Amino acid sequence: MKKTFLFALTLSMALMAHADDITVSTPNTTLLLNAQTGQPLRVSYYGSRVTRPAEVYDAYSLWEEAYPAFGRGCLDITALSVKHFDGNMSTELEVTGHEQTVDGNSHLFTIHMKDKVYDLNVDVCYRAWQNADVIETWQTITNNEKKPITLLQYASGFMPMRRGNVWASHMHGTWAGEAELTEEPLNEGQLVVQALNGTRNAFNNRGEMMFSLDGRPEENRGRTIGAVIEWSGNYKFRVDTRSESVHRLVVGIDEEHSAYHLAKGQSFTTPAVAFAYSTEGKGGVSRAYHRWARLNGKVHNGQALRKMLLNSWEGVYMNVNQQGMEEMMDGIKDLGGELFVMDDGWFGTKYRRTEDDKALGDWKTDTLKLPQGVPALVKAAKDRGLKFGIWIEPEMCNNRSELYDAHPEWVVCHPKRQPQTGRGGTQLVLDLSNPKVQDFVFGIVDGLMQENPELYYIKWDCNMDINTFGSSYLTADNQSHLYVDYQLGLRKVLERIRAKYPDLVIQACASGGGRVSYGVMPYFDEFWVSDNTDAVQRLFLQWSSSHFYPANAMAQHVSASPNHQTGRVIPLKFRFDVASTGRLGMEMQPKHFSPQEREFAIKAIQTYKDVIRPIVQLGDLYRILSPYDHTGYSSQVYINEQKTEGVFFAYKYIHYINMPKPRFHFAGLNPNATYTLTELNRQAQGRAHWEGKQFTGKFLMDDGIELDLGGQYGSIVISLRQQ
Ligand code: GLA
């Protein structure tokens, strides 16, 4: 009885509430809020764009607190929990006002809230992008109370979703097996996705989720919500399902072991959560994030085409020397590449980086390996018409380094504890909460750039997590700030680097794809998808990573066969065709190519640069056949914005007798346009039956075509051009 009465009461309040509605809209979506003074901020709708909020209320949609705080209605999941200056742990926020401004390509809404009794101010902000269907939300929490307060929970965003047959998509993994896609229905209880890593927050669980509201996730159909945290530290996504009508999603910094103190007058701004909504399934949400990221600096320099490169790692590992590097430069120059990157192994004098157990922290060239230092390499590349790049791992040291000898107090560890070591049995994390360490890390990049103004690219690695908690720098009271202050320190360093070197191309690497995160991508041009370069595994890794990240941010390299991680033998064409759906590169010894392979690679690189790159790197992605469906096939297509040109990819990664043959349907085309199909990277003799033929977009999407992919590791790349 009581429950029914309350439900009726809240709905009748909702029906009366139009006067204080705030319509937060992107071109195709709306988040409807209600900000009545003296009441909590409410959310009543998130979905396709509405112009008449009344219909939302007339249809009985949602009526949930938009930023629920702990202390009243304690049975429900919260986003904020505060211990006030006098020890009171309850918070009751009410709206005191709100405003709206236009800020470039976005509309910014700020709702001012205050505790009913305490001088705790919370500004809840929403940014509705006008060039992509993404709405970001974050808060600024200000302590105007008499003494310090403690934030026990300070999440960034809350989103209620109506119950039904709702499915969650999320990604988990480990080194060389990152981002394995899991899809499951939301049931009673809690689903938690959390990062505990401290440094590289995507190493195990990715900080991105999708929710398919109309049942099992589909690529190009169904109402779908995306949620992404713009934070590179520990985070927590919690979906709580217990009410009969809603799932409640809370996303934010993981509050565990991270109580955060605010002095009187101090503020804390939470990182943003970016929500996306589409009626075009997971693919629609992906395209919204890709656009948002490229157009709004969420990936650094997101509208630029990336250069084709050779990285030295799998070619020589740490056996770096002048002659070897120049040989590799000759190799990539000959194939038509544009950039050469020298990976790990180039530094250390007292402790030399001949193995992975020493020298991190000592960023001086090993002159036994490279007598003329980095400048000679930059010049050698330039003489060949190439750009030059270099590997660093600036947040780390080995305990066998001159840096550690001089500053043992700079590593993450409580002074009363012994730090637990990582890679090589000697690796340690530098304590970026310490401003001196921040200066040191900035100085590594600055020093390289001062010495080599023409250095084009940096691969910024991060191969260890925070596994011995504590800081010599933070005060006893503020030890619980470490996870957060480490990331804020990293952000300060990256901001300084970007202010001074906006054009430097920087790759985010963290033992492969351990730092794939919108927390750092505004400072990085791309990320290394994985240390696993096996083309079959890459189909899966790249498929899942593409759910949230645009192709020009995904570094994808052709490597040797047999593959160094899995031992699998895969033809060069398949390896190129798999790597070509992102920023194409190579990671092997070009000199080991046979004459036929060399000839194929030269053509494939030219085709990539001329035809594939502009469409893949800046176009719209439509994923079609998922490798996760385990049919043995996978396919996807990229289309330019005008839908006049596209590139389609199909792969066969398993082969058995009497294997069902799929019909390949295209997606995202203009149904009324006619396209000519041309095969790219063809190796087989003769011509395919569809080569040079014309098809309407409608036919290709509705009926599709048959493709003969041959046996295992067959692949086909098709260019589509509108007549
Ligand atoms: C990490 C990276 C690799 C390579 C090595 C170098 O594992 O992910 O790509 O750079 O470090 O030590």
XYZ file of C-alpha atoms and ligand atoms in Angstrom:
735
model
C 0.000 0.000 0.000
C 2.665 2.387 1.180
C 4.808 1.742 -1.880
C 1.909 2.368 -4.275
C 1.082 5.582 -2.471
C 4.685 6.807 -2.701
C 4.883 5.889 -6.367
C 1.672 7.811 -7.099
C 2.937 10.763 -5.082
C 6.269 10.989 -6.886
C 4.600 10.675 -10.257
C 2.087 13.388 -9.492
C 5.000 15.614 -8.439
C 6.640 14.730 -11.710
C 3.577 15.641 -13.691
C 3.546 19.080 -12.151
C 7.195 19.681 -12.614
C 7.584 21.132 -16.121
C 8.408 24.660 -15.018
C 11.888 23.729 -13.841
C 12.714 21.227 -16.555
C 16.116 21.401 -18.154
C 16.315 19.844 -21.595
C 19.876 18.708 -22.220
C 19.907 17.854 -25.914
C 22.406 16.779 -28.556
C 21.367 16.589 -32.247
C 19.535 13.268 -31.741
C 19.249 12.700 -27.986
C 17.784 14.321 -24.877
C 18.462 14.001 -21.172
C 15.570 15.561 -19.289
C 16.269 16.969 -15.826
C 14.112 18.719 -13.320
C 15.736 21.367 -11.146
C 13.068 22.731 -8.836
C 14.534 25.026 -6.188
C 14.515 23.394 -2.765
C 14.158 19.886 -4.266
C 16.731 17.293 -5.280
C 17.822 17.387 -8.921
C 15.852 14.739 -10.813
C 16.320 12.901 -14.083
C 13.169 11.909 -15.909
C 14.342 10.719 -19.313
C 17.344 9.786 -21.455
C 16.691 8.755 -25.042
C 15.871 10.030 -28.511
C 15.558 13.789 -28.747
C 12.292 15.196 -27.422
C 10.981 18.654 -28.145
C 7.893 18.384 -25.906
C 8.985 17.329 -22.421
C 5.308 17.021 -21.481
C 5.069 13.776 -23.425
C 7.815 12.296 -21.264
C 5.722 12.940 -18.170
C 2.445 11.933 -19.781
C 4.053 8.615 -20.687
C 5.276 8.076 -17.066
C 9.003 7.793 -17.632
C 11.600 8.079 -14.836
C 11.712 10.226 -11.712
C 15.040 9.556 -10.035
C 17.517 11.703 -8.147
C 20.209 12.693 -10.644
C 23.045 12.822 -8.079
C 21.915 10.781 -5.071
C 23.764 11.408 -1.804
C 24.053 9.103 1.199
C 22.080 9.782 4.354
C 18.448 9.847 3.334
C 16.774 7.080 1.415
C 19.752 4.996 2.581
C 18.514 1.845 0.906
C 19.381 3.013 -2.578
C 22.725 3.160 -4.336
C 24.416 6.573 -4.027
C 26.897 8.714 -5.945
C 28.096 10.957 -3.093
C 28.908 10.304 0.539
C 30.372 13.008 2.763
C 31.572 13.100 6.359
C 30.850 16.683 7.371
C 33.097 18.828 9.581
C 31.227 17.714 12.734
C 31.202 14.017 11.918
C 27.668 13.882 10.487
C 27.627 11.343 7.646
C 24.333 12.311 6.061
C 23.889 14.708 3.167
C 20.689 16.203 1.753
C 21.229 18.203 -1.407
C 18.696 20.637 -2.801
C 18.754 22.759 -5.945
C 19.558 26.436 -5.366
C 19.709 27.572 -8.999
C 20.932 26.705 -12.436
C 22.340 28.279 -15.572
C 23.098 27.440 -19.168
C 25.870 28.702 -21.428
C 27.019 27.986 -24.958
C 30.608 26.850 -24.996
C 31.954 26.312 -28.509
C 30.401 23.150 -29.893
C 28.561 22.337 -26.703
C 25.885 23.564 -24.347
C 26.943 23.612 -20.719
C 24.336 23.279 -17.961
C 25.312 23.901 -14.344
C 22.895 23.063 -11.569
C 23.858 24.516 -8.207
C 23.046 22.338 -5.209
C 23.668 22.805 -1.506
C 23.130 20.705 1.576
C 19.970 21.772 3.423
C 21.952 22.429 6.626
C 25.666 22.348 5.859
C 27.720 24.676 3.682
C 28.534 21.926 1.269
C 28.081 23.079 -2.325
C 27.823 20.748 -5.264
C 27.625 21.995 -8.837
C 26.339 19.258 -11.090
C 27.409 19.939 -14.684
C 26.210 18.509 -18.000
C 27.809 19.222 -21.346
C 25.662 18.403 -24.372
C 27.797 18.193 -27.504
C 26.228 19.612 -30.645
C 28.546 17.767 -33.039
C 28.089 14.266 -31.559
C 25.393 12.510 -29.535
C 27.358 12.546 -26.288
C 26.470 14.157 -22.958
C 29.145 14.487 -20.306
C 28.452 14.981 -16.619
C 30.712 15.826 -13.682
C 30.559 17.717 -10.378
C 32.477 20.329 -8.480
C 32.194 19.679 -4.749
C 33.166 22.614 -2.530
C 33.679 22.564 1.204
C 32.416 25.847 2.654
C 31.924 24.256 6.054
C 33.777 25.372 9.157
C 36.496 22.695 9.077
C 37.816 19.946 6.775
C 35.378 17.367 5.438
C 35.978 13.911 3.968
C 34.580 12.651 0.681
C 33.888 8.957 1.195
C 32.318 8.540 -2.228
C 32.486 11.066 -5.070
C 31.192 9.436 -8.217
C 30.852 11.331 -11.470
C 27.563 10.232 -12.883
C 24.304 8.466 -12.237
C 21.999 7.022 -14.871
C 18.735 5.193 -14.280
C 17.601 2.800 -17.012
C 14.127 1.332 -17.206
C 14.014 -2.405 -16.642
C 13.149 -4.717 -19.490
C 15.444 -7.076 -21.312
C 18.547 -4.939 -20.724
C 21.978 -6.343 -21.557
C 25.380 -5.052 -20.493
C 28.513 -5.179 -22.662
C 31.860 -4.815 -20.893
C 35.481 -5.810 -21.417
C 38.057 -7.633 -19.340
C 41.424 -9.235 -19.847
C 45.093 -9.288 -19.111
C 48.469 -8.817 -20.797
C 48.236 -9.785 -24.500
C 44.576 -10.702 -24.031
C 43.021 -7.335 -23.289
C 39.450 -6.204 -23.874
C 37.647 -9.541 -24.133
C 34.049 -8.629 -24.750
C 31.448 -9.985 -22.317
C 27.724 -9.526 -22.932
C 25.116 -10.544 -20.389
C 21.592 -9.665 -19.312
C 21.232 -7.472 -16.251
C 19.729 -9.522 -13.449
C 18.836 -8.815 -9.840
C 21.851 -7.824 -7.759
C 24.876 -5.727 -8.638
C 27.214 -5.812 -11.591
C 30.526 -4.137 -10.723
C 33.313 -3.282 -13.171
C 36.296 -1.859 -11.368
C 39.955 -0.970 -11.882
C 42.332 -1.528 -8.981
C 45.540 -1.050 -10.921
C 46.480 2.444 -9.762
C 48.470 3.416 -12.848
C 47.154 1.788 -16.066
C 43.452 1.477 -15.501
C 42.517 -0.544 -18.578
C 44.979 -3.350 -17.910
C 42.299 -5.740 -16.624
C 38.870 -4.166 -16.871
C 37.969 -1.438 -19.330
C 36.304 1.738 -18.035
C 33.581 1.661 -20.668
C 30.217 -0.083 -20.826
C 27.218 -0.307 -23.122
C 23.646 -1.157 -22.223
C 21.358 -2.617 -24.885
C 17.829 -1.763 -23.796
C 15.992 -3.993 -26.287
C 17.522 -7.364 -25.541
C 20.667 -9.093 -26.808
C 23.135 -6.478 -28.116
C 23.029 -5.882 -31.840
C 25.437 -3.915 -33.959
C 23.100 -1.703 -35.939
C 19.709 -2.002 -34.223
C 18.219 -1.357 -30.812
C 18.229 1.421 -28.236
C 21.640 1.504 -26.604
C 23.311 3.622 -23.906
C 27.094 3.975 -23.574
C 28.977 5.089 -20.459
C 32.678 6.003 -20.431
C 34.761 7.372 -17.561
C 37.294 10.075 -18.433
C 39.717 9.035 -15.712
C 42.934 7.053 -15.993
C 42.985 5.878 -12.368
C 40.906 3.424 -10.393
C 37.231 3.590 -11.251
C 34.042 1.765 -10.447
C 30.924 1.120 -12.540
C 28.062 -0.265 -10.470
C 24.707 -1.340 -11.870
C 22.240 -1.975 -9.102
C 19.101 -3.932 -9.917
C 16.514 -4.428 -7.246
C 13.620 -2.098 -7.945
C 10.851 -3.331 -10.205
C 11.216 -0.449 -12.615
C 14.856 0.692 -12.914
C 18.480 -0.358 -13.104
C 20.636 2.272 -11.429
C 24.115 2.913 -12.825
C 26.729 4.837 -10.834
C 30.112 5.600 -12.441
C 33.060 7.338 -10.854
C 36.466 7.191 -9.246
C 36.672 4.048 -7.131
C 36.198 5.326 -3.604
C 37.773 2.245 -1.987
C 40.948 3.165 -0.053
C 40.569 6.677 -1.462
C 38.792 8.816 1.138
C 39.539 12.371 0.032
C 39.843 15.287 2.464
C 38.842 18.792 1.511
C 40.121 21.691 3.584
C 37.811 24.619 4.251
C 37.280 26.491 0.981
C 38.719 23.654 -1.123
C 36.959 22.092 -4.132
C 37.239 18.778 -5.906
C 36.103 18.346 -9.475
C 35.209 14.796 -10.389
C 36.265 13.435 -13.783
C 33.489 13.393 -16.369
C 31.424 10.433 -17.407
C 30.442 10.594 -21.068
C 27.064 9.061 -21.902
C 25.985 8.291 -25.452
C 22.622 7.106 -26.714
C 21.626 5.646 -30.060
C 18.729 3.755 -31.600
C 21.244 2.190 -34.015
C 22.585 -0.408 -31.592
C 26.124 -0.670 -30.292
C 27.421 0.555 -33.639
C 25.494 3.814 -33.268
C 26.961 4.383 -29.812
C 30.460 3.582 -31.112
C 30.110 6.069 -33.944
C 28.915 8.725 -31.486
C 32.018 8.214 -29.331
C 34.331 8.141 -32.358
C 32.961 11.450 -33.633
C 32.984 13.029 -30.183
C 36.575 11.973 -29.613
C 37.898 13.038 -33.004
C 36.096 16.371 -33.182
C 36.463 17.554 -29.597
C 40.034 16.738 -28.636
C 39.100 13.674 -26.588
C 41.857 11.996 -28.587
C 44.766 14.379 -29.080
C 44.827 15.854 -32.581
C 41.874 13.607 -33.389
C 41.234 14.911 -36.879
C 44.726 14.200 -38.179
C 45.754 11.238 -40.316
C 48.440 9.105 -38.657
C 51.706 8.126 -40.330
C 52.640 4.566 -41.321
C 55.549 3.414 -39.144
C 58.003 0.659 -38.283
C 58.646 0.007 -34.587
C 61.872 -1.787 -33.656
C 60.584 -3.899 -30.719
C 59.743 -7.288 -32.204
C 62.484 -6.837 -34.816
C 65.455 -6.475 -32.444
C 63.990 -6.251 -28.901
C 66.696 -4.595 -26.758
C 69.537 -5.223 -29.203
C 69.500 -1.648 -30.360
C 72.554 -0.165 -32.119
C 73.295 2.468 -34.750
C 73.789 0.053 -37.626
C 70.737 -2.025 -36.764
C 68.522 1.048 -36.470
C 69.741 2.419 -39.794
C 69.111 -0.947 -41.438
C 65.527 -0.887 -40.186
C 65.141 2.698 -41.411
C 66.298 1.557 -44.859
C 63.806 -1.284 -44.654
C 60.757 0.852 -43.898
C 61.832 3.565 -46.314
C 62.048 0.946 -49.081
C 58.523 -0.272 -48.279
C 57.042 3.217 -48.383
C 56.687 3.891 -44.631
C 56.879 7.356 -43.141
C 58.190 7.008 -39.583
C 60.671 4.857 -37.674
C 60.350 4.307 -33.919
C 63.234 3.017 -31.771
C 61.755 1.047 -28.874
C 63.258 -0.014 -25.526
C 66.989 -0.662 -25.052
C 68.647 2.632 -26.050
C 69.512 4.176 -22.668
C 71.525 3.781 -19.452
C 75.237 4.325 -18.881
C 76.189 3.215 -15.366
C 73.391 0.638 -15.499
C 72.901 -0.306 -19.157
C 69.492 -1.289 -20.516
C 70.586 -4.609 -21.938
C 67.838 -6.432 -19.992
C 64.526 -5.282 -18.553
C 65.875 -5.312 -14.983
C 67.834 -2.073 -15.005
C 68.248 1.562 -16.103
C 64.615 2.784 -16.111
C 64.921 6.323 -14.813
C 68.325 6.972 -16.411
C 67.324 8.593 -19.697
C 70.838 9.054 -21.062
C 71.847 7.345 -24.298
C 73.878 4.161 -23.971
C 76.867 5.366 -25.984
C 78.246 1.852 -26.331
C 75.206 1.035 -28.443
C 74.621 4.471 -29.973
C 77.922 6.413 -29.950
C 76.451 9.598 -31.470
C 73.294 9.579 -29.414
C 69.721 10.286 -30.418
C 70.533 13.322 -32.637
C 72.399 11.047 -35.077
C 69.335 8.808 -35.327
C 66.978 11.728 -35.951
C 69.371 12.848 -38.693
C 69.702 9.355 -40.172
C 65.890 9.183 -40.406
C 65.672 12.662 -41.907
C 68.317 11.804 -44.521
C 65.995 9.010 -45.632
C 62.905 11.225 -45.686
C 61.525 9.572 -42.537
C 60.361 10.945 -39.204
C 61.893 9.555 -36.014
C 60.301 8.380 -32.771
C 61.567 6.968 -29.472
C 60.360 4.803 -26.547
C 60.339 5.975 -22.927
C 58.740 4.748 -19.723
C 58.893 7.951 -17.717
C 56.710 7.081 -14.700
C 58.992 4.216 -13.657
C 62.428 3.268 -12.403
C 64.330 0.084 -11.673
C 65.922 -0.309 -8.281
C 69.062 -0.865 -10.344
C 69.298 2.701 -11.639
C 71.148 5.881 -10.819
C 67.779 7.508 -10.207
C 66.833 5.028 -7.485
C 70.323 5.285 -5.940
C 69.785 9.053 -5.657
C 66.064 9.136 -4.779
C 64.722 5.970 -3.169
C 62.016 8.150 -1.594
C 60.579 8.952 -5.035
C 58.984 5.526 -5.498
C 55.431 4.622 -4.558
C 55.687 2.902 -1.160
C 55.118 3.788 2.464
C 58.470 4.690 4.124
C 57.970 1.883 6.655
C 57.506 -0.764 3.936
C 59.665 -2.458 1.333
C 58.336 -1.882 -2.188
C 57.201 -4.957 -4.071
C 58.977 -5.027 -7.438
C 57.527 -5.692 -10.887
C 59.037 -6.427 -14.314
C 62.586 -7.749 -14.239
C 62.226 -8.229 -10.470
C 63.392 -4.620 -10.069
C 60.773 -2.272 -11.502
C 59.113 0.371 -9.313
C 56.562 3.146 -9.842
C 57.567 6.770 -9.308
C 55.308 8.714 -6.960
C 53.606 11.257 -9.195
C 51.765 12.811 -6.267
C 55.169 14.420 -5.521
C 55.705 17.680 -7.510
C 59.458 16.966 -7.712
C 58.676 13.704 -9.470
C 56.260 15.550 -11.765
C 59.088 17.949 -12.708
C 61.415 15.018 -13.312
C 58.927 13.254 -15.606
C 58.181 16.439 -17.534
C 61.939 16.955 -17.840
C 62.415 13.601 -19.599
C 60.231 14.663 -22.522
C 61.417 18.257 -22.381
C 65.069 17.139 -22.375
C 64.584 14.907 -25.404
C 62.767 17.684 -27.257
C 65.364 20.308 -26.369
C 68.108 18.059 -27.658
C 66.080 16.895 -30.682
C 63.589 19.528 -31.805
C 62.710 17.348 -34.800
C 61.758 14.335 -32.711
C 58.322 13.471 -34.125
C 56.917 10.693 -31.947
C 57.172 9.279 -28.441
C 55.965 5.875 -27.304
C 55.102 6.450 -23.625
C 55.029 3.110 -21.831
C 53.791 2.204 -18.349
C 54.544 -1.363 -17.348
C 53.656 -1.539 -13.683
C 50.790 -1.031 -11.292
C 50.668 0.387 -7.778
C 51.025 -2.752 -5.716
C 52.663 -1.492 -2.509
C 50.365 1.246 -1.324
C 51.841 4.351 0.307
C 53.746 7.554 -0.315
C 56.783 9.210 1.251
C 55.480 12.516 -0.028
C 51.845 12.545 1.155
C 51.226 13.423 4.794
C 50.047 10.771 7.250
C 46.498 12.190 7.045
C 46.423 12.141 3.281
C 47.828 8.692 2.464
C 44.381 7.800 1.125
C 44.858 10.441 -1.606
C 47.542 8.392 -3.386
C 45.458 6.745 -6.120
C 43.808 10.058 -7.003
C 46.834 12.330 -6.591
C 48.989 10.019 -8.705
C 46.573 10.554 -11.596
C 46.209 14.279 -10.974
C 50.023 14.496 -10.973
C 50.180 12.584 -14.249
C 47.571 14.912 -15.726
C 49.611 17.968 -14.678
C 52.688 16.554 -16.413
C 50.741 15.725 -19.580
C 49.191 19.195 -19.605
C 52.641 20.787 -19.372
C 53.917 18.601 -22.197
C 50.946 19.446 -24.411
C 51.200 23.171 -23.674
C 54.799 23.148 -24.875
C 54.710 20.414 -27.521
C 51.230 20.312 -29.075
C 52.445 18.685 -32.303
C 54.514 15.891 -30.801
C 52.797 12.574 -31.574
C 52.573 10.464 -28.406
C 51.431 6.875 -28.109
C 49.908 5.564 -24.878
C 51.284 2.112 -24.219
C 51.014 0.159 -20.979
C 52.292 -3.380 -21.485
C 50.153 -3.145 -24.616
C 46.586 -1.918 -24.142
C 46.756 -1.267 -20.410
C 46.033 2.451 -20.661
C 43.250 2.623 -23.198
C 41.322 5.351 -21.435
C 39.609 8.647 -22.195
C 41.283 9.838 -19.009
C 44.553 10.169 -20.927
C 43.627 10.148 -24.611
C 43.180 13.958 -24.758
C 46.989 14.012 -24.384
C 47.826 10.992 -26.561
C 47.364 10.626 -30.312
C 46.995 6.853 -30.233
C 47.295 3.752 -28.074
C 49.030 0.441 -28.579
C 46.107 -1.979 -28.780
C 48.047 -4.938 -27.375
C 51.459 -6.577 -27.171
C 49.696 -9.458 -28.861
C 50.324 -8.936 -32.579
C 48.837 -12.275 -33.700
C 46.390 -11.302 -36.470
C 43.675 -13.728 -35.321
C 43.715 -12.458 -31.756
C 43.959 -8.915 -33.074
C 40.609 -9.378 -34.867
C 39.016 -9.813 -31.436
C 41.066 -7.151 -29.651
C 40.475 -4.537 -32.314
C 36.789 -5.392 -32.603
C 36.211 -4.803 -28.901
C 38.476 -1.709 -28.687
C 36.584 -0.162 -31.615
C 33.446 -0.103 -29.464
C 34.695 3.122 -27.902
C 37.810 4.353 -29.748
C 38.204 5.730 -33.277
C 40.418 3.927 -35.788
C 43.049 6.677 -35.986
C 43.752 6.142 -32.260
C 44.352 2.398 -32.627
C 47.963 1.353 -33.332
C 47.950 -1.905 -35.303
C 51.177 -3.541 -36.491
C 52.024 -6.273 -38.953
C 54.515 -8.600 -37.253
C 56.557 -11.682 -38.113
C 55.242 -15.164 -38.852
C 55.357 -17.400 -36.820
C 53.945 -14.838 -34.421
C 56.125 -14.153 -31.371
C 53.269 -14.384 -28.868
C 51.255 -17.348 -30.167
C 53.560 -19.097 -32.649
C 50.770 -18.972 -35.252
C 51.757 -18.913 -38.923
C 49.561 -16.487 -40.869
C 49.975 -15.233 -44.461
C 51.237 -11.686 -44.913
C 48.079 -10.543 -46.727
C 45.844 -11.506 -43.783
C 48.232 -9.749 -41.390
C 48.134 -6.565 -43.486
C 44.364 -6.711 -43.958
C 43.831 -7.037 -40.189
C 46.267 -4.253 -39.295
C 44.827 -1.896 -41.940
C 41.642 -1.157 -39.942
C 43.508 1.291 -37.701
C 46.805 3.183 -37.738
C 48.856 0.735 -39.816
C 52.404 -0.019 -38.748
C 54.950 -2.798 -38.746
C 56.892 -4.442 -35.933
C 59.372 -6.871 -37.488
C 62.505 -7.032 -39.619
C 61.656 -5.875 -43.157
C 64.896 -7.498 -44.311
C 63.383 -10.912 -43.567
C 60.731 -10.502 -46.284
C 60.989 -12.743 -49.353
C 60.987 -10.833 -52.689
C 57.268 -11.701 -53.128
C 56.440 -10.511 -49.616
C 58.376 -7.300 -50.165
C 56.487 -6.658 -53.376
C 53.142 -7.296 -51.650
C 54.059 -5.071 -48.669
C 55.094 -2.170 -50.922
C 51.736 -2.297 -52.724
C 49.709 -2.789 -49.529
C 51.371 0.204 -47.845
C 50.788 2.385 -50.913
C 47.133 1.289 -51.061
C 46.755 1.954 -47.355
C 48.151 5.468 -47.672
C 46.189 6.370 -50.820
C 42.830 4.631 -50.442
C 42.332 3.021 -47.035
C 43.837 5.511 -44.577
C 41.586 8.539 -45.086
C 38.404 6.481 -44.947
C 39.351 4.123 -42.122
C 41.038 6.717 -39.930
C 38.390 9.438 -40.245
C 35.273 7.635 -41.469
C 32.308 5.985 -39.773
C 32.700 2.369 -38.712
C 29.918 -0.173 -39.165
C 30.794 -3.486 -37.557
C 28.969 -6.320 -39.329
C 29.999 -9.913 -38.526
C 31.468 -10.266 -35.063
C 34.413 -12.606 -34.463
C 32.833 -13.117 -31.033
C 29.976 -14.992 -32.735
C 32.559 -17.700 -33.471
C 31.335 -18.434 -36.977
C 34.932 -18.220 -38.198
C 34.151 -14.996 -40.078
C 34.404 -11.340 -39.228
C 33.638 -8.207 -41.248
C 33.330 -4.447 -40.972
C 33.045 -1.436 -43.250
C 34.188 2.201 -42.998
C 32.354 4.961 -44.879
C 33.255 8.595 -45.382
C 30.866 11.237 -44.052
C 29.248 11.909 -47.429
C 28.761 8.135 -47.897
C 30.416 8.346 -51.303
C 33.406 6.111 -50.516
C 33.986 3.162 -48.249
C 36.366 0.313 -47.481
C 34.991 -3.103 -46.531
C 36.981 -5.852 -44.787
C 36.094 -9.539 -44.452
C 38.154 -12.247 -42.763
C 37.990 -15.996 -42.349
C 39.998 -17.017 -39.323
C 38.860 -20.667 -39.006
C 38.329 -23.224 -41.738
C 36.613 -26.582 -41.678
C 34.829 -28.760 -44.192
C 31.145 -28.003 -44.838
C 31.456 -24.701 -43.025
C 28.345 -22.518 -43.445
C 29.058 -19.661 -45.823
C 27.703 -16.297 -44.723
C 26.140 -13.756 -47.039
C 28.067 -10.506 -46.541
C 25.683 -7.616 -45.896
C 27.033 -4.106 -45.958
C 25.867 -1.320 -43.656
C 25.947 2.461 -43.444
C 25.738 3.051 -47.227
C 23.462 5.482 -49.008
C 20.638 3.135 -50.148
C 19.940 5.248 -53.227
C 23.547 5.543 -54.388
C 25.291 3.169 -56.784
C 28.747 1.960 -55.804
C 31.486 0.327 -57.866
C 33.381 -2.418 -56.030
C 37.133 -2.825 -56.485
C 39.246 -5.351 -54.634
C 42.293 -4.034 -52.767
C 45.363 -6.076 -51.754
C 44.254 -8.960 -54.031
C 46.716 -11.839 -54.245
C 44.675 -14.574 -55.875
C 44.773 -15.038 -59.647
C 41.968 -13.675 -61.792
C 39.154 -11.378 -60.741
C 36.327 -11.836 -58.288
C 32.821 -12.093 -59.845
C 31.897 -8.699 -58.364
C 35.103 -6.880 -59.358
C 34.398 -3.599 -61.139
C 30.609 -4.205 -60.925
C 28.023 -1.738 -59.698
C 25.504 -2.247 -56.930
C 23.058 0.039 -55.188
C 23.657 0.720 -51.520
C 20.216 -0.764 -50.847
C 21.086 -4.058 -52.539
C 24.427 -4.341 -50.753
C 22.772 -3.701 -47.408
C 19.557 -5.707 -47.853
C 20.713 -8.658 -49.898
C 24.503 -8.466 -49.656
C 26.987 -10.368 -51.782
C 28.740 -13.679 -51.674
C 32.500 -13.542 -51.153
C 34.876 -16.398 -51.705
C 37.373 -16.100 -48.883
C 39.008 -19.461 -49.621
C 40.444 -21.443 -46.723
C 41.783 -20.466 -43.321
C 43.167 -16.896 -43.119
C 41.426 -15.800 -46.284
C 40.635 -12.095 -46.326
C 39.100 -9.628 -48.759
C 39.331 -5.837 -48.802
C 36.929 -3.950 -51.070
C 36.880 -0.302 -52.031
C 33.422 1.170 -52.680
C 33.101 4.292 -54.790
C 29.877 6.055 -55.589
C 29.255 6.727 -59.286
C 56.076 -3.089 -23.167
C 55.404 -2.649 -24.445
C 56.098 -3.249 -25.641
C 57.559 -2.855 -25.629
C 58.192 -3.254 -24.322
C 59.587 -2.694 -24.198
O 55.854 -4.427 -22.917
O 54.048 -2.990 -24.429
O 55.492 -2.840 -26.836
O 57.661 -1.468 -25.824
O 57.461 -2.783 -23.202
O 60.195 -3.086 -23.047
